[in-house]
Amino acid sequence: MDPLDLDLNPRIAAGVRRARLKSVRDLLCASALELQSLTGLSPSDVQQLLATAAAACRAHPPVPAVVLHLGECPRLESGLRLSVGCAVLDELLRGGLPAGGITELSGQSSAGKTQLALQLCLCVQYPTQYGGLDSGAVYICTENCFPIRRLQQLISDQHALRPDVPPSLISTLKFSDRVYVEHAADLDSLQRCLSRRVPLLLARGLVRLLVLDSVAAVFRGEFQAAEWQERTRQMLSVSSTLHRLSWDFATPVLCINQVADVFGDSDNPLGPLSTSVAPALGLTWANQVTVRLMMVRSQATVSRGNQHSALRRLEVVFGPHLARRGAHVAVWKEGVQGVTRSTSY
């Protein structure tokens, strides 16, 4: 973009021409002091120049948290949520995953993160009156093979998980045909997938849910400790792409994350109240997340009929419209469900 295409005061535009700045990138990569020296403009003029250039690069203005809370975002259908397929968890999440921004689900191995992600890939295919978005899902694997057998098991048991949906409707849905699986073993593959293939699926209306499993894998393995600046830059680039896809297509984005041990003060704002671990990737990634959820597995077990499951807890760490609380859950053959009083410990 030519700086002369920006809506600038003639005096500021003349200073840009004197400095021979060729693009908005040149403007934003220079400090305010450097721009003052190059253009001969006053500090206030330079700040106006930088603000105009930044606004031109931003596809959409920022959305205040209170607007998200009230469901008044003009780019989204009012209060649009993707149901989790369980009344207990939908109540915890105030309707489900928001269709704007990044929802992170973190937890230790075997906590149930992938189980919940697979369940959402099926929930999104239901009509909106049943909490779905009447579309498919794209599932990006970065470290493990896609669990196709577990997905098929969940599909076969949808009648048990969703008694609120007429069986005749469930039988007409071709669940497996609407889950698109991508494998991205490194950062370059992930960026190509997010910039080329995923936008095509979204633009054609084939998917309305994006799952990234997991976000930490591509960053933990590709960078050394001394390369933290490049790691941060790439992390911000990926998060920016995810946010843009989410807002442009009113699509929930679910990022599964790994965890790391936390030492020292037990009052940990990045993780849940009931554990000493925190999601990986630190503050840089935490600031890119709209809603942070965490799945914690305990040593206790629960039973229902002839099924047994380790007791888990799904906790809300933060979110602009959610209270910091949690709910007990179990992973049954038919899927992830909240634990009620009728379930035996």
mmCIF file of C-alpha atoms in Angstrom:
data_model
loop_
_atom_site.group_PDB
_atom_site.id
_atom_site.type_symbol
_atom_site.label_atom_id
_atom_site.label_comp_id
_atom_site.label_asym_id
_atom_site.label_seq_id
_atom_site.Cartn_x
_atom_site.Cartn_y
_atom_site.Cartn_z
ATOM 1 C CA MET A 1 0.000 0.000 0.000
ATOM 2 C CA ASP A 2 1.346 3.401 -0.973
ATOM 3 C CA PRO A 3 1.372 5.861 1.973
ATOM 4 C CA LEU A 4 -0.043 8.440 -0.434
ATOM 5 C CA ASP A 5 -3.214 6.310 -0.607
ATOM 6 C CA LEU A 6 -3.818 6.925 3.089
ATOM 7 C CA ASP A 7 -6.192 9.638 4.188
ATOM 8 C CA LEU A 8 -3.494 12.026 5.453
ATOM 9 C CA ASN A 9 -3.259 15.713 6.150
ATOM 10 C CA PRO A 10 -1.411 17.307 3.165
ATOM 11 C CA ARG A 11 1.363 18.431 5.499
ATOM 12 C CA ILE A 12 1.900 14.888 6.780
ATOM 13 C CA ALA A 13 1.696 13.426 3.269
ATOM 14 C CA ALA A 14 4.413 15.850 2.144
ATOM 15 C CA GLY A 15 6.648 14.675 4.994
ATOM 16 C CA VAL A 16 6.111 11.036 3.940
ATOM 17 C CA ARG A 17 7.134 11.890 0.388
ATOM 18 C CA ARG A 18 10.252 13.684 1.609
ATOM 19 C CA ALA A 19 11.269 10.615 3.591
ATOM 20 C CA ARG A 20 10.698 8.414 0.514
ATOM 21 C CA LEU A 21 8.747 5.887 2.532
ATOM 22 C CA LYS A 22 7.333 3.404 0.034
ATOM 23 C CA SER A 23 4.864 1.316 2.026
ATOM 24 C CA VAL A 24 2.857 1.099 5.216
ATOM 25 C CA ARG A 25 5.268 -1.603 6.343
ATOM 26 C CA ASP A 26 8.123 0.937 6.204
ATOM 27 C CA LEU A 27 6.070 3.293 8.355
ATOM 28 C CA LEU A 28 5.167 0.747 11.019
ATOM 29 C CA CYS A 29 8.662 -0.751 11.218
ATOM 30 C CA ALA A 30 10.197 2.626 12.096
ATOM 31 C CA SER A 31 10.097 4.150 15.576
ATOM 32 C CA ALA A 32 8.418 7.480 16.248
ATOM 33 C CA LEU A 33 11.805 9.168 16.715
ATOM 34 C CA GLU A 34 13.071 7.764 13.412
ATOM 35 C CA LEU A 35 9.974 9.018 11.614
ATOM 36 C CA GLN A 36 10.381 12.478 13.113
ATOM 37 C CA SER A 37 13.955 12.586 11.839
ATOM 38 C CA LEU A 38 13.080 11.282 8.369
ATOM 39 C CA THR A 39 9.937 13.340 7.758
ATOM 40 C CA GLY A 40 10.631 16.504 9.732
ATOM 41 C CA LEU A 41 7.153 16.236 11.269
ATOM 42 C CA SER A 42 6.149 17.080 14.822
ATOM 43 C CA PRO A 43 5.575 14.306 17.392
ATOM 44 C CA SER A 44 1.789 14.790 17.170
ATOM 45 C CA ASP A 45 1.888 14.532 13.363
ATOM 46 C CA VAL A 46 3.951 11.339 13.578
ATOM 47 C CA GLN A 47 1.475 9.791 16.013
ATOM 48 C CA GLN A 48 -1.376 10.664 13.661
ATOM 49 C CA LEU A 49 0.557 9.123 10.766
ATOM 50 C CA LEU A 50 1.176 5.891 12.693
ATOM 51 C CA ALA A 51 -2.455 5.655 13.832
ATOM 52 C CA THR A 52 -3.713 6.100 10.262
ATOM 53 C CA ALA A 53 -1.296 3.492 8.922
ATOM 54 C CA ALA A 54 -2.229 0.976 11.631
ATOM 55 C CA ALA A 55 -5.960 1.485 11.001
ATOM 56 C CA ALA A 56 -5.443 0.837 7.282
ATOM 57 C CA CYS A 57 -3.818 -2.541 8.046
ATOM 58 C CA ARG A 58 -6.547 -3.686 10.409
ATOM 59 C CA ALA A 59 -9.351 -5.538 8.662
ATOM 60 C CA HIS A 60 -11.828 -4.855 11.486
ATOM 61 C CA PRO A 61 -11.873 -2.482 14.462
ATOM 62 C CA PRO A 62 -11.338 -4.087 17.879
ATOM 63 C CA VAL A 63 -14.437 -5.362 19.666
ATOM 64 C CA PRO A 64 -14.852 -4.434 23.363
ATOM 65 C CA ALA A 65 -15.485 -7.309 25.761
ATOM 66 C CA VAL A 66 -18.839 -5.816 26.815
ATOM 67 C CA VAL A 67 -20.023 -5.987 23.188
ATOM 68 C CA LEU A 68 -19.139 -9.678 23.042
ATOM 69 C CA HIS A 69 -20.894 -10.192 26.381
ATOM 70 C CA LEU A 70 -24.107 -8.564 25.119
ATOM 71 C CA GLY A 71 -23.962 -10.315 21.751
ATOM 72 C CA GLU A 72 -24.042 -7.014 19.834
ATOM 73 C CA CYS A 73 -21.047 -7.490 17.563
ATOM 74 C CA PRO A 74 -22.180 -6.308 14.089
ATOM 75 C CA ARG A 75 -19.987 -8.902 12.345
ATOM 76 C CA LEU A 76 -21.592 -11.842 14.142
ATOM 77 C CA GLU A 77 -25.084 -13.162 14.466
ATOM 78 C CA SER A 78 -26.323 -12.010 17.852
ATOM 79 C CA GLY A 79 -25.149 -14.318 20.640
ATOM 80 C CA LEU A 80 -24.088 -17.075 18.237
ATOM 81 C CA ARG A 81 -22.700 -20.074 20.139
ATOM 82 C CA LEU A 82 -21.718 -23.632 19.299
ATOM 83 C CA SER A 83 -23.218 -26.112 21.742
ATOM 84 C CA VAL A 84 -20.958 -28.681 23.393
ATOM 85 C CA GLY A 85 -23.759 -31.263 23.244
ATOM 86 C CA CYS A 86 -24.256 -31.358 27.027
ATOM 87 C CA ALA A 87 -26.640 -29.169 29.015
ATOM 88 C CA VAL A 88 -24.289 -29.024 32.032
ATOM 89 C CA LEU A 89 -21.323 -27.820 29.956
ATOM 90 C CA ASP A 90 -23.449 -25.459 27.862
ATOM 91 C CA GLU A 91 -24.650 -23.855 31.085
ATOM 92 C CA LEU A 92 -21.035 -23.469 32.243
ATOM 93 C CA LEU A 93 -20.077 -21.840 28.922
ATOM 94 C CA ARG A 94 -23.287 -19.806 28.626
ATOM 95 C CA GLY A 95 -24.407 -21.568 25.489
ATOM 96 C CA GLY A 96 -21.157 -23.021 24.184
ATOM 97 C CA LEU A 97 -18.153 -21.802 22.229
ATOM 98 C CA PRO A 98 -18.449 -18.216 20.932
ATOM 99 C CA ALA A 99 -18.368 -17.791 17.163
ATOM 100 C CA GLY A 100 -15.736 -15.081 17.353
ATOM 101 C CA GLY A 101 -12.200 -15.337 18.739
ATOM 102 C CA ILE A 102 -10.008 -18.172 19.940
ATOM 103 C CA THR A 103 -11.150 -20.650 22.591
ATOM 104 C CA GLU A 104 -8.245 -22.535 24.129
ATOM 105 C CA LEU A 105 -8.662 -25.931 25.780
ATOM 106 C CA SER A 106 -5.605 -27.081 27.696
ATOM 107 C CA GLY A 107 -4.833 -29.924 30.050
ATOM 108 C CA GLN A 108 -2.503 -32.793 30.799
ATOM 109 C CA SER A 109 -2.321 -35.960 28.733
ATOM 110 C CA SER A 110 -5.524 -38.063 28.889
ATOM 111 C CA ALA A 111 -7.481 -35.199 30.402
ATOM 112 C CA GLY A 112 -10.129 -35.467 27.680
ATOM 113 C CA LYS A 113 -9.219 -32.513 25.423
ATOM 114 C CA THR A 114 -9.316 -34.412 22.137
ATOM 115 C CA GLN A 115 -12.520 -36.177 23.195
ATOM 116 C CA LEU A 116 -14.269 -32.836 23.619
ATOM 117 C CA ALA A 117 -12.837 -31.516 20.341
ATOM 118 C CA LEU A 118 -14.162 -34.536 18.427
ATOM 119 C CA GLN A 119 -17.539 -34.091 20.061
ATOM 120 C CA LEU A 120 -17.653 -30.483 18.874
ATOM 121 C CA CYS A 121 -16.853 -31.633 15.318
ATOM 122 C CA LEU A 122 -20.154 -33.513 15.425
ATOM 123 C CA CYS A 123 -22.144 -30.882 17.329
ATOM 124 C CA VAL A 124 -21.365 -28.237 14.706
ATOM 125 C CA GLN A 125 -23.218 -30.301 12.078
ATOM 126 C CA TYR A 126 -26.607 -30.017 13.777
ATOM 127 C CA PRO A 127 -29.075 -27.278 12.814
ATOM 128 C CA THR A 128 -28.957 -24.079 14.847
ATOM 129 C CA GLN A 129 -32.122 -24.980 16.791
ATOM 130 C CA TYR A 130 -30.139 -27.861 18.305
ATOM 131 C CA GLY A 131 -27.056 -25.790 19.118
ATOM 132 C CA GLY A 132 -25.116 -26.496 15.925
ATOM 133 C CA LEU A 133 -24.092 -24.315 13.007
ATOM 134 C CA ASP A 134 -25.364 -26.599 10.214
ATOM 135 C CA SER A 135 -21.910 -27.076 8.725
ATOM 136 C CA GLY A 136 -18.751 -29.163 9.014
ATOM 137 C CA ALA A 137 -15.433 -28.896 10.840
ATOM 138 C CA VAL A 138 -11.774 -28.816 9.865
ATOM 139 C CA TYR A 139 -9.439 -30.608 12.282
ATOM 140 C CA ILE A 140 -5.715 -29.779 12.022
ATOM 141 C CA CYS A 141 -3.393 -32.335 13.656
ATOM 142 C CA THR A 142 0.149 -31.180 14.459
ATOM 143 C CA GLU A 143 1.525 -34.077 16.491
ATOM 144 C CA ASN A 144 -0.649 -37.210 16.530
ATOM 145 C CA CYS A 145 -2.663 -39.103 13.962
ATOM 146 C CA PHE A 146 -6.319 -38.190 13.747
ATOM 147 C CA PRO A 147 -8.349 -40.509 16.053
ATOM 148 C CA ILE A 148 -10.695 -41.785 13.364
ATOM 149 C CA ARG A 149 -11.823 -44.859 15.358
ATOM 150 C CA ARG A 150 -12.948 -42.745 18.283
ATOM 151 C CA LEU A 151 -14.769 -40.397 15.908
ATOM 152 C CA GLN A 152 -16.637 -43.322 14.371
ATOM 153 C CA GLN A 153 -17.582 -44.542 17.848
ATOM 154 C CA LEU A 154 -18.957 -41.122 18.760
ATOM 155 C CA ILE A 155 -20.933 -41.030 15.511
ATOM 156 C CA SER A 156 -22.516 -44.418 16.189
ATOM 157 C CA ASP A 157 -23.542 -43.292 19.706
ATOM 158 C CA GLN A 158 -25.014 -39.890 18.810
ATOM 159 C CA HIS A 159 -28.495 -41.127 19.671
ATOM 160 C CA ALA A 160 -27.360 -41.704 23.273
ATOM 161 C CA LEU A 161 -25.484 -38.395 23.572
ATOM 162 C CA ARG A 162 -28.185 -36.229 21.997
ATOM 163 C CA PRO A 163 -31.615 -37.408 23.175
ATOM 164 C CA ASP A 164 -32.834 -33.847 22.523
ATOM 165 C CA VAL A 165 -32.446 -34.369 18.766
ATOM 166 C CA PRO A 166 -35.012 -36.461 16.844
ATOM 167 C CA PRO A 167 -33.483 -39.816 15.843
ATOM 168 C CA SER A 168 -34.776 -39.292 12.305
ATOM 169 C CA LEU A 169 -32.633 -36.151 12.002
ATOM 170 C CA ILE A 170 -29.510 -37.841 13.417
ATOM 171 C CA SER A 171 -29.841 -40.680 10.925
ATOM 172 C CA THR A 172 -29.872 -38.238 7.989
ATOM 173 C CA LEU A 173 -26.623 -36.486 8.946
ATOM 174 C CA LYS A 174 -23.484 -37.781 7.235
ATOM 175 C CA PHE A 175 -21.137 -36.872 10.096
ATOM 176 C CA SER A 176 -17.904 -38.404 8.793
ATOM 177 C CA ASP A 177 -18.254 -36.702 5.392
ATOM 178 C CA ARG A 178 -18.184 -33.253 6.992
ATOM 179 C CA VAL A 179 -15.050 -33.554 9.115
ATOM 180 C CA TYR A 180 -12.032 -32.407 7.089
ATOM 181 C CA VAL A 181 -8.691 -33.545 8.489
ATOM 182 C CA GLU A 182 -5.395 -31.749 7.837
ATOM 183 C CA HIS A 183 -1.932 -32.726 9.083
ATOM 184 C CA ALA A 184 0.659 -30.005 9.743
ATOM 185 C CA ALA A 185 3.847 -31.363 11.310
ATOM 186 C CA ASP A 186 5.743 -28.048 11.247
ATOM 187 C CA LEU A 187 5.101 -24.334 11.333
ATOM 188 C CA ASP A 188 5.426 -23.809 7.576
ATOM 189 C CA SER A 189 2.831 -26.508 6.886
ATOM 190 C CA LEU A 190 0.486 -24.996 9.459
ATOM 191 C CA GLN A 191 0.750 -21.515 7.971
ATOM 192 C CA ARG A 192 0.102 -22.820 4.455
ATOM 193 C CA CYS A 193 -2.913 -24.720 5.709
ATOM 194 C CA LEU A 194 -4.355 -21.674 7.512
ATOM 195 C CA SER A 195 -3.710 -19.289 4.641
ATOM 196 C CA ARG A 196 -4.806 -21.483 1.708
ATOM 197 C CA ARG A 197 -6.870 -24.577 2.376
ATOM 198 C CA VAL A 198 -8.859 -23.527 5.450
ATOM 199 C CA PRO A 199 -10.086 -20.195 3.957
ATOM 200 C CA LEU A 200 -11.283 -22.109 0.901
ATOM 201 C CA LEU A 201 -13.364 -24.476 3.037
ATOM 202 C CA LEU A 202 -14.785 -21.559 5.018
ATOM 203 C CA ALA A 203 -15.592 -19.464 1.955
ATOM 204 C CA ARG A 204 -17.492 -22.376 0.403
ATOM 205 C CA GLY A 205 -19.529 -22.835 3.580
ATOM 206 C CA LEU A 206 -18.260 -26.368 4.084
ATOM 207 C CA VAL A 207 -17.030 -25.767 7.646
ATOM 208 C CA ARG A 208 -17.937 -23.526 10.597
ATOM 209 C CA LEU A 209 -15.502 -24.916 13.180
ATOM 210 C CA LEU A 210 -11.701 -24.891 13.172
ATOM 211 C CA VAL A 211 -9.821 -27.176 15.590
ATOM 212 C CA LEU A 212 -6.041 -26.953 16.020
ATOM 213 C CA ASP A 213 -4.595 -29.911 17.960
ATOM 214 C CA SER A 214 -2.214 -28.826 19.314
ATOM 215 C CA VAL A 215 -0.954 -25.271 19.089
ATOM 216 C CA ALA A 216 2.070 -25.845 21.335
ATOM 217 C CA ALA A 217 3.601 -28.669 19.297
ATOM 218 C CA VAL A 218 4.684 -26.529 16.337
ATOM 219 C CA PHE A 219 6.314 -23.894 18.548
ATOM 220 C CA ARG A 220 7.993 -26.112 21.128
ATOM 221 C CA GLY A 221 9.899 -28.168 18.583
ATOM 222 C CA GLU A 222 11.031 -25.547 16.069
ATOM 223 C CA PHE A 223 12.774 -22.874 18.133
ATOM 224 C CA GLN A 224 15.739 -22.785 20.490
ATOM 225 C CA ALA A 225 15.733 -20.670 23.643
ATOM 226 C CA ALA A 226 17.800 -17.944 21.959
ATOM 227 C CA GLU A 227 15.240 -17.652 19.149
ATOM 228 C CA TRP A 228 12.483 -16.317 21.387
ATOM 229 C CA GLN A 229 11.937 -13.172 19.303
ATOM 230 C CA GLU A 230 11.295 -15.133 16.113
ATOM 231 C CA ARG A 231 9.136 -17.575 18.059
ATOM 232 C CA THR A 232 7.051 -14.700 19.373
ATOM 233 C CA ARG A 233 6.706 -13.192 15.916
ATOM 234 C CA GLN A 234 5.523 -16.458 14.410
ATOM 235 C CA MET A 235 3.135 -17.048 17.300
ATOM 236 C CA LEU A 236 1.547 -13.639 16.787
ATOM 237 C CA SER A 237 1.278 -14.318 13.071
ATOM 238 C CA VAL A 238 -0.580 -17.604 13.629
ATOM 239 C CA SER A 239 -2.907 -16.089 16.227
ATOM 240 C CA SER A 240 -3.664 -13.145 13.942
ATOM 241 C CA THR A 241 -4.624 -15.523 11.142
ATOM 242 C CA LEU A 242 -6.849 -17.551 13.462
ATOM 243 C CA HIS A 243 -8.629 -14.435 14.725
ATOM 244 C CA ARG A 244 -9.156 -13.137 11.207
ATOM 245 C CA LEU A 245 -10.656 -16.428 10.034
ATOM 246 C CA SER A 246 -12.902 -16.566 13.085
ATOM 247 C CA TRP A 247 -14.259 -13.044 12.693
ATOM 248 C CA ASP A 248 -14.505 -13.030 8.895
ATOM 249 C CA PHE A 249 -16.501 -16.266 8.785
ATOM 250 C CA ALA A 250 -18.245 -16.173 12.215
ATOM 251 C CA THR A 251 -16.502 -19.446 13.016
ATOM 252 C CA PRO A 252 -15.493 -20.799 16.452
ATOM 253 C CA VAL A 253 -11.778 -21.591 16.687
ATOM 254 C CA LEU A 254 -10.715 -24.215 19.246
ATOM 255 C CA CYS A 255 -6.989 -24.506 20.010
ATOM 256 C CA ILE A 256 -5.893 -27.464 22.126
ATOM 257 C CA ASN A 257 -2.829 -26.649 24.196
ATOM 258 C CA GLN A 258 -0.361 -28.549 26.328
ATOM 259 C CA VAL A 259 0.560 -27.611 29.902
ATOM 260 C CA ALA A 260 3.707 -26.881 31.884
ATOM 261 C CA ASP A 261 4.404 -27.092 35.603
ATOM 262 C CA VAL A 262 4.193 -23.891 37.628
ATOM 263 C CA PHE A 263 6.646 -23.359 40.463
ATOM 264 C CA GLY A 264 6.358 -20.901 43.287
ATOM 265 C CA ASP A 265 3.164 -19.004 44.140
ATOM 266 C CA SER A 266 0.105 -21.209 43.905
ATOM 267 C CA ASP A 267 -2.057 -18.211 42.931
ATOM 268 C CA ASN A 268 -1.711 -18.769 39.212
ATOM 269 C CA PRO A 269 -3.795 -16.463 36.988
ATOM 270 C CA LEU A 270 -2.935 -18.430 33.834
ATOM 271 C CA GLY A 271 -4.286 -21.778 35.021
ATOM 272 C CA PRO A 272 -7.269 -23.109 36.963
ATOM 273 C CA LEU A 273 -7.620 -22.892 40.695
ATOM 274 C CA SER A 274 -7.357 -26.639 41.289
ATOM 275 C CA THR A 275 -3.957 -27.498 39.769
ATOM 276 C CA SER A 276 -0.323 -26.382 39.729
ATOM 277 C CA VAL A 277 0.069 -26.490 35.949
ATOM 278 C CA ALA A 278 -0.507 -23.731 33.422
ATOM 279 C CA PRO A 279 -1.084 -23.749 29.658
ATOM 280 C CA ALA A 280 2.078 -23.749 27.541
ATOM 281 C CA LEU A 281 3.504 -20.858 25.473
ATOM 282 C CA GLY A 282 3.370 -18.291 28.272
ATOM 283 C CA LEU A 283 1.989 -14.761 28.343
ATOM 284 C CA THR A 284 2.498 -14.111 24.648
ATOM 285 C CA TRP A 285 -0.008 -16.773 23.676
ATOM 286 C CA ALA A 286 -2.275 -16.114 26.678
ATOM 287 C CA ASN A 287 -2.841 -12.572 25.412
ATOM 288 C CA GLN A 288 -4.084 -13.934 22.071
ATOM 289 C CA VAL A 289 -6.757 -16.166 23.608
ATOM 290 C CA THR A 290 -10.353 -14.980 23.966
ATOM 291 C CA VAL A 291 -11.575 -17.794 26.226
ATOM 292 C CA ARG A 292 -9.293 -20.131 28.172
ATOM 293 C CA LEU A 293 -10.643 -23.468 29.380
ATOM 294 C CA MET A 294 -8.751 -26.210 31.158
ATOM 295 C CA MET A 295 -9.491 -29.895 31.648
ATOM 296 C CA VAL A 296 -8.154 -31.472 34.836
ATOM 297 C CA ARG A 297 -8.198 -35.227 35.464
ATOM 298 C CA SER A 298 -8.441 -36.550 39.024
ATOM 299 C CA GLN A 299 -7.758 -39.918 40.621
ATOM 300 C CA ALA A 300 -11.432 -40.482 41.405
ATOM 301 C CA THR A 301 -13.689 -42.550 39.171
ATOM 302 C CA VAL A 302 -17.392 -42.356 38.396
ATOM 303 C CA SER A 303 -19.802 -45.024 37.208
ATOM 304 C CA ARG A 304 -22.990 -45.023 35.184
ATOM 305 C CA GLY A 305 -24.581 -48.364 34.436
ATOM 306 C CA ASN A 306 -21.775 -50.656 33.274
ATOM 307 C CA GLN A 307 -19.499 -47.761 32.264
ATOM 308 C CA HIS A 308 -16.647 -46.317 34.339
ATOM 309 C CA SER A 309 -14.686 -43.123 33.784
ATOM 310 C CA ALA A 310 -12.012 -41.079 35.506
ATOM 311 C CA LEU A 311 -13.533 -37.950 36.977
ATOM 312 C CA ARG A 312 -12.511 -34.743 35.218
ATOM 313 C CA ARG A 313 -13.214 -31.094 35.807
ATOM 314 C CA LEU A 314 -13.664 -28.526 33.053
ATOM 315 C CA GLU A 315 -12.719 -25.094 34.392
ATOM 316 C CA VAL A 316 -13.095 -21.615 32.977
ATOM 317 C CA VAL A 317 -9.799 -19.790 33.547
ATOM 318 C CA PHE A 318 -10.893 -16.574 31.868
ATOM 319 C CA GLY A 319 -13.317 -15.238 29.276
ATOM 320 C CA PRO A 320 -14.967 -11.858 28.669
ATOM 321 C CA HIS A 321 -18.452 -13.255 29.336
ATOM 322 C CA LEU A 322 -17.740 -16.172 31.691
ATOM 323 C CA ALA A 323 -17.350 -16.524 35.434
ATOM 324 C CA ARG A 324 -14.263 -18.327 36.723
ATOM 325 C CA ARG A 325 -15.821 -21.626 37.770
ATOM 326 C CA GLY A 326 -15.986 -25.242 36.665
ATOM 327 C CA ALA A 327 -18.036 -28.410 36.336
ATOM 328 C CA HIS A 328 -17.266 -32.086 36.860
ATOM 329 C CA VAL A 329 -17.320 -34.161 33.669
ATOM 330 C CA ALA A 330 -16.774 -37.751 32.583
ATOM 331 C CA VAL A 331 -15.852 -39.342 29.269
ATOM 332 C CA TRP A 332 -18.360 -42.023 28.366
ATOM 333 C CA LYS A 333 -18.605 -44.200 25.278
ATOM 334 C CA GLU A 334 -21.012 -41.706 23.689
ATOM 335 C CA GLY A 335 -18.960 -38.615 24.569
ATOM 336 C CA VAL A 336 -18.102 -36.025 27.210
ATOM 337 C CA GLN A 337 -20.895 -35.147 29.625
ATOM 338 C CA GLY A 338 -21.298 -33.276 32.874
ATOM 339 C CA VAL A 339 -21.520 -35.365 36.042
ATOM 340 C CA THR A 340 -24.884 -35.048 37.770
ATOM 341 C CA ARG A 341 -26.049 -36.215 41.179
ATOM 342 C CA SER A 342 -27.407 -39.441 39.666
ATOM 343 C CA THR A 343 -23.878 -40.482 38.728
ATOM 344 C CA SER A 344 -22.176 -42.610 41.381
ATOM 345 C CA TYR A 345 -18.624 -41.939 42.645
#
